[in-house]
Tab-separated table of C-alpha atoms and ligand atoms in Angstrom:
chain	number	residue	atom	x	y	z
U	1	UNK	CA	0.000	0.000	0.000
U	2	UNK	CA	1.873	3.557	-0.792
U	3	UNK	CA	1.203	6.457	1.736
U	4	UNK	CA	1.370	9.881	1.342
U	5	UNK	CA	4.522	11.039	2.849
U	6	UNK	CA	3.477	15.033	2.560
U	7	UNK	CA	3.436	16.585	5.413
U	8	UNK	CA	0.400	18.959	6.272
U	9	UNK	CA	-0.634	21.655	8.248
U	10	UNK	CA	-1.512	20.281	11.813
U	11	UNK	CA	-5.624	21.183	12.131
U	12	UNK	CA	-5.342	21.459	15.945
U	13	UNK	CA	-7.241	23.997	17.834
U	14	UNK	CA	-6.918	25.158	20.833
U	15	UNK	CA	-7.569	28.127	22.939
U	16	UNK	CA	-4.520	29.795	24.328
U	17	UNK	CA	-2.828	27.913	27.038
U	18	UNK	CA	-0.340	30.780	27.604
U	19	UNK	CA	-2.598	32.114	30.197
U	20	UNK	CA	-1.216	32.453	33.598
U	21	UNK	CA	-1.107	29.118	35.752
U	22	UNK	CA	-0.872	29.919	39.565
U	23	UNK	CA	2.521	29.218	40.978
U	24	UNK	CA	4.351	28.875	37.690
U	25	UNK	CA	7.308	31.537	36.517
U	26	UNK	CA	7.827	32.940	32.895
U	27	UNK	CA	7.930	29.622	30.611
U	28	UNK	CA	10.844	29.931	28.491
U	29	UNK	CA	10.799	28.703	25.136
U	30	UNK	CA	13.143	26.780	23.197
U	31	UNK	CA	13.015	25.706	19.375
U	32	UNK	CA	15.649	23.172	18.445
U	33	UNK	CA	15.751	20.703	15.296
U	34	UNK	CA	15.604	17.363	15.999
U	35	UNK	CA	18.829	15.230	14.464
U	36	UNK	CA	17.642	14.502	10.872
U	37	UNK	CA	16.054	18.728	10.729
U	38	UNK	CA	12.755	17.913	12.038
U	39	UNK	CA	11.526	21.227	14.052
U	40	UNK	CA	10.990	20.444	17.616
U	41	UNK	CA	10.029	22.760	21.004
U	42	UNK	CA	11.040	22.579	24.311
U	43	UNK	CA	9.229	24.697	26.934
U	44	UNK	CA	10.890	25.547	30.689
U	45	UNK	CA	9.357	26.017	33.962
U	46	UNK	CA	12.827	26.552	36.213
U	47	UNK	CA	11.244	25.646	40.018
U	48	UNK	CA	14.575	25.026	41.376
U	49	UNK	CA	17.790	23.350	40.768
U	50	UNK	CA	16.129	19.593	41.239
U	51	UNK	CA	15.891	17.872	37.929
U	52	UNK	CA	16.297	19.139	35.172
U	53	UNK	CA	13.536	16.893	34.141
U	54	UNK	CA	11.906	16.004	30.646
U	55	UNK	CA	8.074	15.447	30.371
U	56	UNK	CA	7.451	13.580	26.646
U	57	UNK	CA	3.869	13.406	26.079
U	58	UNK	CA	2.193	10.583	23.983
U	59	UNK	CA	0.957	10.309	20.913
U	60	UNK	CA	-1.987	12.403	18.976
U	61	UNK	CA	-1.847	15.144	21.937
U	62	UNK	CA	1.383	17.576	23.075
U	63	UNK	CA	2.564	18.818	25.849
U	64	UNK	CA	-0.300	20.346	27.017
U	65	UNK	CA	-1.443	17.043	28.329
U	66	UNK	CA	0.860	17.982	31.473
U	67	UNK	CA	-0.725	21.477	32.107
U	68	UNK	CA	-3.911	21.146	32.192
U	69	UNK	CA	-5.503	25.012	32.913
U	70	UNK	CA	-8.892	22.996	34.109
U	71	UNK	CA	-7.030	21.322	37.377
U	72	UNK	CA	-6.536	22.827	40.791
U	73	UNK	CA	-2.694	21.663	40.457
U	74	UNK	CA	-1.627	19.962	37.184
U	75	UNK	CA	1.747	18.147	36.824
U	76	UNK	CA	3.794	20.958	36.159
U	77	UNK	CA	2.563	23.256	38.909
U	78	UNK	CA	3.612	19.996	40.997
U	79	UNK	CA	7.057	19.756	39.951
U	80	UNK	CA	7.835	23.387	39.691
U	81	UNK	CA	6.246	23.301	43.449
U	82	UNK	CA	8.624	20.498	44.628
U	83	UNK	CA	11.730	22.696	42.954
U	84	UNK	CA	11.956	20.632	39.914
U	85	UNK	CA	13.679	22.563	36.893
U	86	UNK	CA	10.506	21.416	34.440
U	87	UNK	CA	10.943	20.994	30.511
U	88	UNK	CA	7.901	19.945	28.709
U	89	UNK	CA	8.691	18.288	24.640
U	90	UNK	CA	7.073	19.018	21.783
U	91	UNK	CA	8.290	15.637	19.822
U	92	UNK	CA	7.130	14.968	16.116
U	93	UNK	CA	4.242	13.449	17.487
U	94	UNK	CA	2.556	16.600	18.894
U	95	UNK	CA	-0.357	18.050	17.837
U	96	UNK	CA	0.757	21.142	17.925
U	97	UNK	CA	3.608	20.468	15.275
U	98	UNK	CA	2.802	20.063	11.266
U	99	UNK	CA	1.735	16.264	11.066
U	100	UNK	CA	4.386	14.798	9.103
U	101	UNK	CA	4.124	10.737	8.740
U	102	UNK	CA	7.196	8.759	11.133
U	103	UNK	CA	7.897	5.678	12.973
U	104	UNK	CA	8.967	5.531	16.473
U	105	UNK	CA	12.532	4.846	15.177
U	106	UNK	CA	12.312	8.085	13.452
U	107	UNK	CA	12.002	9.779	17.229
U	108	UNK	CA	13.894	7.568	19.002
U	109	UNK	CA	16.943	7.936	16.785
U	110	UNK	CA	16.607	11.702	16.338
U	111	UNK	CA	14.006	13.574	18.900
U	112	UNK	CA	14.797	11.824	21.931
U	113	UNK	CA	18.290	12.738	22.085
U	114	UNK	CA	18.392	16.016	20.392
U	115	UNK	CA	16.050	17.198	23.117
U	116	UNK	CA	18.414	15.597	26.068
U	117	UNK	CA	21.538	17.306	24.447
U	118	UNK	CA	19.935	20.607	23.818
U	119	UNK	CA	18.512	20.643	28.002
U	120	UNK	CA	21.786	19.782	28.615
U	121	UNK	CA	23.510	22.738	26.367
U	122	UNK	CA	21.057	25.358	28.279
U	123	UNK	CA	21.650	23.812	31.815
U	124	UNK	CA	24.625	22.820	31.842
U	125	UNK	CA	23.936	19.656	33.684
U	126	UNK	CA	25.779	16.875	33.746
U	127	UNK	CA	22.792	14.108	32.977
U	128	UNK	CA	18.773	14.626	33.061
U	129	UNK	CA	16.049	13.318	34.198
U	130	UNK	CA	12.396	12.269	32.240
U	131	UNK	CA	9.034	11.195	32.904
U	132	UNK	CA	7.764	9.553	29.496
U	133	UNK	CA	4.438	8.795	28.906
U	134	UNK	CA	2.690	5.952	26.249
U	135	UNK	CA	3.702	6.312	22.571
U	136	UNK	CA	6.362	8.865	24.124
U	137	UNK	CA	7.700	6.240	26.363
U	138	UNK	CA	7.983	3.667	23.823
U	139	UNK	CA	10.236	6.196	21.587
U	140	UNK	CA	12.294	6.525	24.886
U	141	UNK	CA	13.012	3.263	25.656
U	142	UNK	CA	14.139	2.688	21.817
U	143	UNK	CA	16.272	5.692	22.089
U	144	UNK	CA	17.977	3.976	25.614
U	145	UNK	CA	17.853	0.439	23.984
U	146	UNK	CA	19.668	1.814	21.085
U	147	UNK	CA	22.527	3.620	22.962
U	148	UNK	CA	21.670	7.208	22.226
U	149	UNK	CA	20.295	8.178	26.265
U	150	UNK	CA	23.251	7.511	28.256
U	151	UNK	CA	23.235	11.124	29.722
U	152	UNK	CA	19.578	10.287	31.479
U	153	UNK	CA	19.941	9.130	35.045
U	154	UNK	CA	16.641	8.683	36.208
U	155	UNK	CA	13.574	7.561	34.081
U	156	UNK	CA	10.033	7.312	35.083
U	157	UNK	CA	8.305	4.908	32.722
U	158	UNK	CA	4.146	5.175	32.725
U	159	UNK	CA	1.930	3.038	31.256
U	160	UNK	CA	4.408	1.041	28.579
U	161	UNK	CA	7.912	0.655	27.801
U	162	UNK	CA	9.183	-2.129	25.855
U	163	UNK	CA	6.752	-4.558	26.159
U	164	UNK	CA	3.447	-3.632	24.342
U	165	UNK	CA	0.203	-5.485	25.838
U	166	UNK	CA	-2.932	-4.077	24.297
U	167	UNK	CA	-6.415	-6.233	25.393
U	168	UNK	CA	-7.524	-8.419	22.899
U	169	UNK	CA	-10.943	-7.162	22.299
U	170	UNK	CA	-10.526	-3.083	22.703
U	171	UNK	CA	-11.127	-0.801	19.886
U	172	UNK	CA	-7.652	0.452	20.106
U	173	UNK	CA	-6.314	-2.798	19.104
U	174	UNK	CA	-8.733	-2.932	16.494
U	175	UNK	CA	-7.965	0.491	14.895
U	176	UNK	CA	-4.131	-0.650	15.099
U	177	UNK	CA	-4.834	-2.469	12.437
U	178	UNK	CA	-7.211	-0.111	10.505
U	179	UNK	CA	-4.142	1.688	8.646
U	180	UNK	CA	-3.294	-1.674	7.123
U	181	UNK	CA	-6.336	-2.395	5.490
U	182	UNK	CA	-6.849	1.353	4.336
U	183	UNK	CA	-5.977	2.185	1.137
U	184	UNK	CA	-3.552	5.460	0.073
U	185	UNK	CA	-5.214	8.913	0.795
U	186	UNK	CA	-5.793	8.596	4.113
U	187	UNK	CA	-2.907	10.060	6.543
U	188	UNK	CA	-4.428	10.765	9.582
U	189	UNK	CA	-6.972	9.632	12.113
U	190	UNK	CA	-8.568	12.690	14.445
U	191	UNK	CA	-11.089	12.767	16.682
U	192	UNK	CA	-12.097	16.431	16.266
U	193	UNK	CA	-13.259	16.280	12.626
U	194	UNK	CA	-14.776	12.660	11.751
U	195	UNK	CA	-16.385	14.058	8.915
U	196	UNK	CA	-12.940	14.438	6.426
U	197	UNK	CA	-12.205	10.514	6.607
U	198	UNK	CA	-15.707	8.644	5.037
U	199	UNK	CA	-14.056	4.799	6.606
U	200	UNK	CA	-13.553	6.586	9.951
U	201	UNK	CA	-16.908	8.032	10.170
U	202	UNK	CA	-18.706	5.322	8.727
U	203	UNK	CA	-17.212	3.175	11.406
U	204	UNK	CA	-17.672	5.814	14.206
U	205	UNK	CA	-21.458	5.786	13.279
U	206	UNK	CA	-21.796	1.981	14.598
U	207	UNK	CA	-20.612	2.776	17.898
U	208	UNK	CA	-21.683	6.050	18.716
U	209	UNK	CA	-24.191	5.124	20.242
U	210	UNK	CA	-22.824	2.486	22.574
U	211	UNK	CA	-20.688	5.252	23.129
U	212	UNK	CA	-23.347	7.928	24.077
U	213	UNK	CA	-24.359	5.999	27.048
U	214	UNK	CA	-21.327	7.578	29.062
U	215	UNK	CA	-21.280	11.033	28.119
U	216	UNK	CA	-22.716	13.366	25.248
U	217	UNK	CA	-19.234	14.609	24.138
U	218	UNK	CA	-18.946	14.318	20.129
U	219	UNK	CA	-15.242	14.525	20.747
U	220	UNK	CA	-15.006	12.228	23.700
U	221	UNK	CA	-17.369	9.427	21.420
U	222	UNK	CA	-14.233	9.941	18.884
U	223	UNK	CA	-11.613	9.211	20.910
U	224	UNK	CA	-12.660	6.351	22.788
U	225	UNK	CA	-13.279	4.763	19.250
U	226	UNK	CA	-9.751	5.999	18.335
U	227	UNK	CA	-8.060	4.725	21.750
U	228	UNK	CA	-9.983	2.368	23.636
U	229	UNK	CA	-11.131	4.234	26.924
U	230	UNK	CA	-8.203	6.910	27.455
U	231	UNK	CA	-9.887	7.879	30.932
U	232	UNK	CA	-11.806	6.868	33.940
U	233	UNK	CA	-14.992	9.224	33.464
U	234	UNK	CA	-15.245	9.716	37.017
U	235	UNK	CA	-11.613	10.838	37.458
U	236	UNK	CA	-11.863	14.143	35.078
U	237	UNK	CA	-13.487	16.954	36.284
U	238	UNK	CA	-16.482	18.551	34.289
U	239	UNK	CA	-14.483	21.174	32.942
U	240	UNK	CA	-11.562	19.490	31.294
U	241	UNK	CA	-14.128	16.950	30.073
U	242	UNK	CA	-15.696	19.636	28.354
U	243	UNK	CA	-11.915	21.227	26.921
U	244	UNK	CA	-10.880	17.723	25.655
U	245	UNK	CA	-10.916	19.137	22.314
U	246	UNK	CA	-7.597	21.644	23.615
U	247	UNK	CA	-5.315	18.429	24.396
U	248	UNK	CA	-5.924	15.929	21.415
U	249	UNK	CA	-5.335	16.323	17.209
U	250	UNK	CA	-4.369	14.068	14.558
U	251	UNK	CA	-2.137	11.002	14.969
U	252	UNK	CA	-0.362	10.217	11.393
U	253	UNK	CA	-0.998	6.331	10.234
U	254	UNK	CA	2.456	5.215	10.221
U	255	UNK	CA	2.610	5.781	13.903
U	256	UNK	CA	-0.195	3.704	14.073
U	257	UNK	CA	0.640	0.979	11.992
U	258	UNK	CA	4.276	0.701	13.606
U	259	UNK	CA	2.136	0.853	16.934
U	260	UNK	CA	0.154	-2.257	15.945
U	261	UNK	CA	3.040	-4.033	14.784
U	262	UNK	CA	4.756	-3.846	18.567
U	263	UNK	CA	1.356	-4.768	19.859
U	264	UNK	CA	0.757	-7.987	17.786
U	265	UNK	CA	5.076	-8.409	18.330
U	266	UNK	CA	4.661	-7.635	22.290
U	267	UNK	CA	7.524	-5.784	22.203
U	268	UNK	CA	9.295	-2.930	20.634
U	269	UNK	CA	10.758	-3.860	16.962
U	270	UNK	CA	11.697	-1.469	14.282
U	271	UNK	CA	9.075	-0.969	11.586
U	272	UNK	CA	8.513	-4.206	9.347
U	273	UNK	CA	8.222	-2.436	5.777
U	274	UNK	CA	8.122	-5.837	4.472
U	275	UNK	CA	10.647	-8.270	3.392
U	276	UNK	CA	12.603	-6.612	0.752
U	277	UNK	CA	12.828	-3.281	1.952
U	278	UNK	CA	13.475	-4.438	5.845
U	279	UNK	CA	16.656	-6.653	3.905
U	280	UNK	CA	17.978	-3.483	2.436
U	281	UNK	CA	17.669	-1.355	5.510
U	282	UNK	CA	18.632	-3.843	8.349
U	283	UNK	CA	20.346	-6.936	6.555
U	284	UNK	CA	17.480	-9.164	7.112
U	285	UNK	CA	14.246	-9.806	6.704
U	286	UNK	CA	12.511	-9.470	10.030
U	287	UNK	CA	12.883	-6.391	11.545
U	288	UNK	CA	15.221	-6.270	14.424
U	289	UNK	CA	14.167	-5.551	17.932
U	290	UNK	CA	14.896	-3.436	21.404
U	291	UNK	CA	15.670	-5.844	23.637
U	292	UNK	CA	19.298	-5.150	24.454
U	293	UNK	CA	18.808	-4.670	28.291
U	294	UNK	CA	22.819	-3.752	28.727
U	295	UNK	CA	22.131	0.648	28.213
U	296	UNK	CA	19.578	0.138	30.888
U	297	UNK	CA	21.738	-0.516	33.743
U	298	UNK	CA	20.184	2.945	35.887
U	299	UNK	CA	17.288	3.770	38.645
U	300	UNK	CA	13.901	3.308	36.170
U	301	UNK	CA	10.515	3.238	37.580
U	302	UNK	CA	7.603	1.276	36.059
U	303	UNK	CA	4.346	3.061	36.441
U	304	UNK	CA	0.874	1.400	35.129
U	305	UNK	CA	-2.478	2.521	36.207
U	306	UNK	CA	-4.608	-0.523	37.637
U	307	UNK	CA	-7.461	0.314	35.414
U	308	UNK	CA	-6.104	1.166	32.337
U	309	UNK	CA	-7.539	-0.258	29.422
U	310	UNK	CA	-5.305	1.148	26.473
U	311	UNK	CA	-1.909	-0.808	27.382
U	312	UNK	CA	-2.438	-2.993	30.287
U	313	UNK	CA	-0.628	-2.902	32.923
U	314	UNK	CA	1.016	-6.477	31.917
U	315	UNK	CA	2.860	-4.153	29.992
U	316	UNK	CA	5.300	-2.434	32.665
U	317	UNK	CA	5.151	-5.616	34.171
U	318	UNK	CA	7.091	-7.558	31.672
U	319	UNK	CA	9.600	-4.958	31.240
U	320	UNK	CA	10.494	-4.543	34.421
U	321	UNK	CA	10.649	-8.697	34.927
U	322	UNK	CA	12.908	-8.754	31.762
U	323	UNK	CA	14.941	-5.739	33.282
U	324	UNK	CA	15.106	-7.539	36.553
U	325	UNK	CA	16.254	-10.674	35.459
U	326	UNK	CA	19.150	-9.549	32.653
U	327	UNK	CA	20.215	-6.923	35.004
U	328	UNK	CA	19.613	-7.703	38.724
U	329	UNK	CA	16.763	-6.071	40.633
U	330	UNK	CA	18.489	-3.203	42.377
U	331	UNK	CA	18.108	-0.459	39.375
U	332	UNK	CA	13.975	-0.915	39.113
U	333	UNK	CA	10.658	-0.735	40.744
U	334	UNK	CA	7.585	-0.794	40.022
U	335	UNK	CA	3.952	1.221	41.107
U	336	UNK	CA	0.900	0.565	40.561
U	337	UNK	CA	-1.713	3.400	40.831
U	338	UNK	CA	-5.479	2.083	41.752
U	339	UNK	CA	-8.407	3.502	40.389
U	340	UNK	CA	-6.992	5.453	37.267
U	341	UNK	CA	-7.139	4.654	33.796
U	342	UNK	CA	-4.949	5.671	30.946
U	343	UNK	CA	-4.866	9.903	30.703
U	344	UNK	CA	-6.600	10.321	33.727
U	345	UNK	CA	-2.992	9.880	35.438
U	346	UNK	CA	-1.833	13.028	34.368
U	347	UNK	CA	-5.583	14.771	33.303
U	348	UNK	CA	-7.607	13.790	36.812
U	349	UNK	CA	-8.935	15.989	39.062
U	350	UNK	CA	-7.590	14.715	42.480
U	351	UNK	CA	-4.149	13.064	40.361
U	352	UNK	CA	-2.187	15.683	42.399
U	353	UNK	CA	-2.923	14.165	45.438
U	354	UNK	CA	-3.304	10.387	43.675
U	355	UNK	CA	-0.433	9.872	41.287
U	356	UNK	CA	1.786	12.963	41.380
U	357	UNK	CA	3.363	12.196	45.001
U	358	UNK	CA	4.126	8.282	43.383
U	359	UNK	CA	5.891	9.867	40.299
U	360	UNK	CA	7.765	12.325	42.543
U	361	UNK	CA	8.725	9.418	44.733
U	362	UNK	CA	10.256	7.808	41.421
U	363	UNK	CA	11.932	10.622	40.566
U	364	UNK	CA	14.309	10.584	43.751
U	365	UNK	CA	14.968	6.567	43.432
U	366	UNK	CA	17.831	5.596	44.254
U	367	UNK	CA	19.220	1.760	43.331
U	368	UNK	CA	19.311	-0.383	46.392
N	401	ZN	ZN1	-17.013	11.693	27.774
């Protein structure tokens, strides 16, 4: 199947999120290219001289996700709080970047450690820390599995890092496997404007209104058919249920498909572009995987949330076992946070009294 490989203007709108957050100084922005020219943003919140440390979002939202102006105290307010010098990444998956079509080797080869080097230019620190986050932590632990991270000394892993475990039966594992059996002209998938992509819609239609039974939000119907159930209802608050729109855009297909191929793999592989192409690029015809557990010899926290239906929480778990076993158990722990869902770890309303304090916790772990 052939793909368009144009990149196009990003469709996301938001309202401005440059409005003043209580507690937070002057952000200061950064624009940096990643290491094959791809335009990439850092933002800084300096709370003090702990960190510095990364936030990567996942993908088919930005950085946003971390700031939410609809909670009392979102992440970032936490960290700057708690002293943490805070940078937030705007990685090629963002939605507020141009969509341009990538795999996750694309990012983890060239975003991941462009954005470590350029913190480190500005700060002069000697190493970083990161909290990485779905699609944004699987880029991560590629970049560390492929040797390009060793100037990160503290990672905080939540929801999936090399192991992929999707539930059998969810919609997200269906749509995984949507962009193979599309054909060309379709780049995108969005949940804020069904109506420019006649398969998406079409499908959307039959479950809308299994959908509707949980909320009246067109946008929220189109993202749990997109994702599988991103949030515990009951953990948002009414009014960033009702700004949803702000924090999510398009997600290009190849994402996706390389996506679905780790989630029918279980584990992180560079894309399979089929057997002749994948014997030019890597010398063989499979596509080779992550698992090299020797670059991950450092303090890394697992973090899953108990009800999460969009990677399970078997997911950390078999990383960290792996991890464990090549590498002995002193460098890694895992948490488990009970009652939250997918997004709802960084979007709910009572997460900074829930999950923040947990992820803080992981940031100060030292190995045993
Ligand atoms: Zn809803």
């Amino acid at each position: 199947m052939a793909f368009d490989y144009r990149s196009s203007a990003a469709v996301f709108r938001t309202r401005s999120q440059d409005v003043t957050l209580q507690g937070l100084p002057m952000a200061e922005r950064y624009d940096f290219l990643a290491g094959d020219g791809v335009p990439l943003k850092l933002t800084r919140y300096v709370g003090g001289t702990k960190g510095p440390v990364l936030l990567v979002h996942g993908a088919g939202v930005w950085s946003g996700m971390f700031m939410l102006p609809t909670l009392k105290e979102n992440f970032v307010q936490y960290l700057v709080r708690h002293g943490y010098d805070t940078w937030l990444l705007d990685w090629r998956a963002s939605v507020q970047l141009p969509l341009r079509q990538f795999t996750l080797d694309d990012a983890a080869d060239h975003d991941m450690p462009a954005a470590v080097r350029r913190i480190r230019e500005i700060t002069g620190a000697e190493s970083v820390q990161a909290v990485v986050h779905c699609a944004g932590s699987a880029a991560f632990f590629m970049s560390m599995a492929a040797g390009h991270l060793p100037d990160v000394r503290t990672v905080v892993a939540s929801q999936v890092a090399l192991h992929h475990h999707t539930p059998a039966s969810t919609r997200f594992k269906a749509l995984l496997r949507v962009p193979e059996l599309l054909d060309a002209g379709l780049d995108s998938l969005t949940p804020d404007d069904a109506s420019r992509t006649p398969l998406f819609q079409a499908a959307f239609t039959k479950v809308s209104s299994f959908l509707r039974m949980e909320c009246d939000s067109p946008v929220c119907h189109r993202l749990s058919f997109m994702y599988g159930r991103l949030y515990r209802h009951a953990r948002l608050n009414p009014e960033t249920h009702a700004r949803l729109e702000e924090q999510f855009g398009r997600c290009n297909l190849l994402t996706f498909r390389h996506l679905g191929q780790m989630s029918r793999g279980g584990h992180a592989v560079k894309f399979d572009y089929g057997r002749a192409e994948n014997l030019r690029r890597y010398g063989q015809a499979r596509p080779p995987d992550y698992l090299d557990p020797e670059p991950f010899q450092r303090p890394i926290t697992f973090v899953s949330s108990e009800q999460n239906r969009t990677y399970l929480p078997s997911s950390t778990e078999r990383t960290f076992q792996w991890l464990r076993e090549a590498n002995g158990a002193r460098w890694y722990q895992r948490r488990m946070l009970p009652g939250y869902g997918h997004l709802d770890t960084f979007m709910g309303s009572t997460a900074a009294e829930d999950t923040y304090p947990v992820l803080r916790e992981a940031l100060e772990f030292q190995p045993r």
